[in-house]
Amino acid sequence: MSKPLVFTGNRFDRSADHRSDSDWLAEKLENPSTRFLPMHNLRALIDLAGGPEIDWRGYTDVRSFIDAGATLVFLGTADFACHFAVDVSTIENPKQLPNSDWGKFIDVRNISSNLRPGEAGALAQARSMLSWHKTHGFCAQCGAKTHLQEAGYSRKCSSETCNALHFPRTDPVVIMMVTKGDKCLLGSGHNFPEQQYSCLAGFVEPGETIEQAVLREVYEETRITATNVTYHSSQPWPYPSSLMIGCFAEATSEEITLDETELSDARWFTRAEVIDMLAKSVTRDIPRLAPPLAIAHQLAAAWVAE
């Protein structure tokens, strides 16, 4: 691949040893070099005029939100400065921002491909973390409220008789390019744009290896049997918080029996067809591959380049 997968370029030193050091964190919050990423309903503040790039702000810009109890997550250190994500969803109208020099709140999926790898990686981390906090305000064991700890990397139950700890989760997902000779198997989901195809994919289940998950998902969705699973690459996917594990597998059968609850279509495509679909991936022409943002696109490109 000519450049890193989108979301894989995170360059922060996460400095986990400082997350429980309240004095260190308090000093860093007000340090003039510290940068903050405001996010509004999981949309990131982006400077379009100067980039596009993340519109990192200083402490004075976000202090009122922090003082009001906004969720604040320590992302890590880079360029000798600490970086945080702060949830500013209390802003009633995101088009009327606190300061005129603020950028614009933009959906992470829509902007990430246009950012430098390090910044796209930061958005993946920030979006996943804030999304987790939005959905874990109450204890899964007793139902009491939870409160943020470790600079955002855990939540603790407020009940003294429970005291359960909760940690951010990442869901492993296998995504696989299944090949047989000079053709490959691609599918289209019910929520995909018309005739947009991608690699088959599915969540890894408890007690399952990556290899087992690949073979099971392929068989469940298409009744194609496969073997020789090999790893290619991985990609953080912050919707809300998955890790895409890209693999190749060799099919040992050809007849497709579609699981219509999972897919709207699945077909074999030749290498020549995939080359054409890759070229169409950034257009509205059909049929086409998933856009370059997705690891499926990169798996297809790697297969074509063999």
Short mmCIF file of N, CA, C and O in Angstrom, two decimals, residues 7 10 12 14 36-45 54 56 71-76 83-87 108 118-134 152-153 236 238-241:
data_model
loop_
_atom_site.label_atom_id
_atom_site.label_comp_id
_atom_site.label_asym_id
_atom_site.label_seq_id
_atom_site.Cartn_x
_atom_site.Cartn_y
_atom_site.Cartn_z
N PHE A 7 -7.13 5.89 9.68
CA PHE A 7 -7.29 5.63 11.11
C PHE A 7 -6.12 4.86 11.73
O PHE A 7 -6.12 4.63 12.94
N ASN A 10 -2.25 6.78 14.18
CA ASN A 10 -2.21 7.44 15.48
C ASN A 10 -0.79 7.47 16.03
O ASN A 10 -0.15 6.43 16.17
N PHE A 12 0.12 9.17 19.01
CA PHE A 12 0.20 9.57 20.40
C PHE A 12 0.93 8.54 21.25
O PHE A 12 0.72 7.33 21.11
N ARG A 14 0.44 7.21 24.55
CA ARG A 14 -0.76 7.26 25.37
C ARG A 14 -0.46 7.46 26.86
O ARG A 14 -1.37 7.72 27.64
N PHE A 36 -6.73 20.71 22.85
CA PHE A 36 -8.01 20.05 23.09
C PHE A 36 -8.78 19.90 21.78
O PHE A 36 -8.86 20.84 20.98
N LEU A 37 -9.37 18.73 21.58
CA LEU A 37 -10.22 18.47 20.42
C LEU A 37 -11.67 18.51 20.87
O LEU A 37 -12.16 17.57 21.50
N PRO A 38 -12.41 19.57 20.58
CA PRO A 38 -13.83 19.61 20.91
C PRO A 38 -14.61 18.70 19.95
O PRO A 38 -14.37 18.70 18.74
N MET A 39 -15.55 17.94 20.53
CA MET A 39 -16.42 17.10 19.71
C MET A 39 -17.86 17.32 20.13
O MET A 39 -18.19 17.34 21.31
N HIS A 40 -18.72 17.48 19.12
CA HIS A 40 -20.13 17.75 19.36
C HIS A 40 -20.94 16.60 18.78
O HIS A 40 -20.99 16.41 17.57
N ASN A 41 -21.58 15.82 19.66
CA ASN A 41 -22.32 14.63 19.22
C ASN A 41 -21.48 13.77 18.29
O ASN A 41 -21.93 13.31 17.24
N LEU A 42 -20.23 13.58 18.70
CA LEU A 42 -19.23 12.73 18.02
C LEU A 42 -18.74 13.31 16.70
O LEU A 42 -18.01 12.64 15.97
N ARG A 43 -19.09 14.55 16.41
CA ARG A 43 -18.52 15.25 15.26
C ARG A 43 -17.31 16.06 15.73
O ARG A 43 -17.37 16.68 16.79
N ALA A 44 -16.26 16.05 14.95
CA ALA A 44 -15.01 16.69 15.35
C ALA A 44 -14.91 18.11 14.83
O ALA A 44 -15.38 18.41 13.72
N LEU A 45 -14.29 18.98 15.62
CA LEU A 45 -14.06 20.36 15.18
C LEU A 45 -12.91 20.37 14.18
O LEU A 45 -11.79 19.99 14.50
N ILE A 54 -7.50 19.03 12.11
CA ILE A 54 -8.18 19.17 13.39
C ILE A 54 -7.97 20.58 13.93
O ILE A 54 -6.86 21.11 13.91
N TRP A 56 -7.46 22.04 16.81
CA TRP A 56 -7.07 21.92 18.22
C TRP A 56 -7.22 23.27 18.91
O TRP A 56 -6.82 24.30 18.36
N THR A 71 -17.38 15.49 29.54
CA THR A 71 -16.51 14.32 29.46
C THR A 71 -15.19 14.72 28.82
O THR A 71 -15.16 15.31 27.73
N LEU A 72 -14.10 14.38 29.50
CA LEU A 72 -12.77 14.76 29.05
C LEU A 72 -11.90 13.50 29.02
O LEU A 72 -11.82 12.78 30.01
N VAL A 73 -11.28 13.24 27.88
CA VAL A 73 -10.46 12.04 27.70
C VAL A 73 -9.05 12.44 27.30
O VAL A 73 -8.87 13.21 26.35
N PHE A 74 -8.09 11.92 28.01
CA PHE A 74 -6.68 12.14 27.67
C PHE A 74 -6.31 11.23 26.51
O PHE A 74 -6.42 10.01 26.60
N LEU A 75 -5.87 11.82 25.41
CA LEU A 75 -5.51 11.04 24.23
C LEU A 75 -4.06 10.60 24.26
O LEU A 75 -3.72 9.48 23.85
N GLY A 76 -3.17 11.48 24.74
CA GLY A 76 -1.76 11.15 24.80
C GLY A 76 -0.90 12.37 24.54
O GLY A 76 -1.39 13.51 24.51
N HIS A 83 -2.59 16.06 24.63
CA HIS A 83 -3.78 16.24 23.81
C HIS A 83 -4.97 15.55 24.49
O HIS A 83 -4.84 14.42 24.97
N PHE A 84 -6.10 16.24 24.51
CA PHE A 84 -7.33 15.74 25.11
C PHE A 84 -8.47 15.86 24.11
O PHE A 84 -8.45 16.73 23.22
N ALA A 85 -9.48 15.02 24.29
CA ALA A 85 -10.76 15.19 23.60
C ALA A 85 -11.78 15.63 24.63
O ALA A 85 -11.81 15.11 25.75
N VAL A 86 -12.63 16.59 24.27
CA VAL A 86 -13.63 17.09 25.21
C VAL A 86 -14.99 17.13 24.51
O VAL A 86 -15.11 17.59 23.37
N ASP A 87 -16.00 16.62 25.20
CA ASP A 87 -17.35 16.56 24.65
C ASP A 87 -18.05 17.89 24.91
O ASP A 87 -18.34 18.24 26.06
N VAL A 108 -16.83 12.36 11.43
CA VAL A 108 -15.49 11.78 11.33
C VAL A 108 -15.32 10.98 10.05
O VAL A 108 -14.28 11.04 9.37
N GLY A 118 -1.85 10.86 11.09
CA GLY A 118 -1.83 11.05 12.53
C GLY A 118 -3.12 11.68 13.04
O GLY A 118 -3.61 11.33 14.12
N GLU A 119 -3.68 12.60 12.29
CA GLU A 119 -4.91 13.27 12.72
C GLU A 119 -6.11 12.34 12.58
O GLU A 119 -7.00 12.33 13.43
N ALA A 120 -6.16 11.56 11.51
CA ALA A 120 -7.26 10.60 11.36
C ALA A 120 -7.21 9.57 12.48
O ALA A 120 -8.25 9.17 13.02
N GLY A 121 -6.01 9.16 12.87
CA GLY A 121 -5.87 8.23 13.99
C GLY A 121 -6.35 8.84 15.29
O GLY A 121 -6.97 8.15 16.12
N ALA A 122 -6.09 10.12 15.48
CA ALA A 122 -6.56 10.80 16.69
C ALA A 122 -8.08 10.85 16.72
O ALA A 122 -8.70 10.68 17.78
N LEU A 123 -8.71 11.07 15.56
CA LEU A 123 -10.17 11.10 15.50
C LEU A 123 -10.76 9.74 15.84
O LEU A 123 -11.79 9.64 16.50
N ALA A 124 -10.11 8.67 15.37
CA ALA A 124 -10.60 7.32 15.67
C ALA A 124 -10.58 7.08 17.18
O ALA A 124 -11.55 6.54 17.75
N GLN A 125 -9.50 7.47 17.81
CA GLN A 125 -9.38 7.28 19.26
C GLN A 125 -10.41 8.12 20.00
O GLN A 125 -11.12 7.63 20.89
N ALA A 126 -10.51 9.39 19.63
CA ALA A 126 -11.41 10.30 20.33
C ALA A 126 -12.87 9.90 20.14
O ALA A 126 -13.65 9.88 21.11
N ARG A 127 -13.25 9.58 18.93
CA ARG A 127 -14.65 9.23 18.67
C ARG A 127 -15.04 7.95 19.40
O ARG A 127 -16.12 7.86 20.00
N SER A 128 -14.18 6.95 19.35
CA SER A 128 -14.48 5.69 20.03
C SER A 128 -14.63 5.89 21.53
O SER A 128 -15.55 5.35 22.16
N MET A 129 -13.73 6.66 22.12
CA MET A 129 -13.76 6.86 23.57
C MET A 129 -15.00 7.64 24.00
O MET A 129 -15.68 7.26 24.97
N LEU A 130 -15.30 8.73 23.31
CA LEU A 130 -16.46 9.52 23.71
C LEU A 130 -17.76 8.76 23.47
O LEU A 130 -18.72 8.89 24.24
N SER A 131 -17.80 7.97 22.42
CA SER A 131 -18.98 7.14 22.16
C SER A 131 -19.20 6.15 23.29
O SER A 131 -20.34 5.93 23.74
N TRP A 132 -18.11 5.55 23.78
CA TRP A 132 -18.23 4.60 24.89
C TRP A 132 -18.76 5.27 26.14
O TRP A 132 -19.64 4.74 26.82
N HIS A 133 -18.25 6.45 26.46
CA HIS A 133 -18.72 7.16 27.65
C HIS A 133 -20.20 7.53 27.55
O HIS A 133 -20.92 7.51 28.55
N LYS A 134 -20.66 7.85 26.33
CA LYS A 134 -22.07 8.20 26.15
C LYS A 134 -23.00 7.05 26.50
O LYS A 134 -24.15 7.25 26.91
N GLY A 152 -10.35 9.02 31.66
CA GLY A 152 -11.30 8.58 30.64
C GLY A 152 -11.21 7.12 30.26
O GLY A 152 -12.01 6.65 29.46
N TYR A 153 -10.27 6.37 30.87
CA TYR A 153 -10.05 4.99 30.42
C TYR A 153 -10.70 3.95 31.31
O TYR A 153 -10.44 2.74 31.15
N PRO A 236 -8.37 0.34 12.88
CA PRO A 236 -9.38 0.80 13.84
C PRO A 236 -10.58 1.35 13.08
O PRO A 236 -10.42 2.04 12.06
N PRO A 238 -13.96 3.39 14.11
CA PRO A 238 -14.66 4.00 15.26
C PRO A 238 -16.15 4.17 15.09
O PRO A 238 -16.71 5.23 15.37
N TYR A 239 -16.86 3.11 14.67
CA TYR A 239 -18.31 3.20 14.45
C TYR A 239 -19.03 2.01 15.08
O TYR A 239 -19.55 1.16 14.36
N PRO A 240 -19.12 1.88 16.40
CA PRO A 240 -18.56 2.87 17.34
C PRO A 240 -17.12 2.57 17.76
O PRO A 240 -16.37 3.48 18.01
N SER A 241 -16.74 1.27 17.83
CA SER A 241 -15.38 0.98 18.28
C SER A 241 -15.00 -0.45 17.93
O SER A 241 -15.09 -1.36 18.76
#
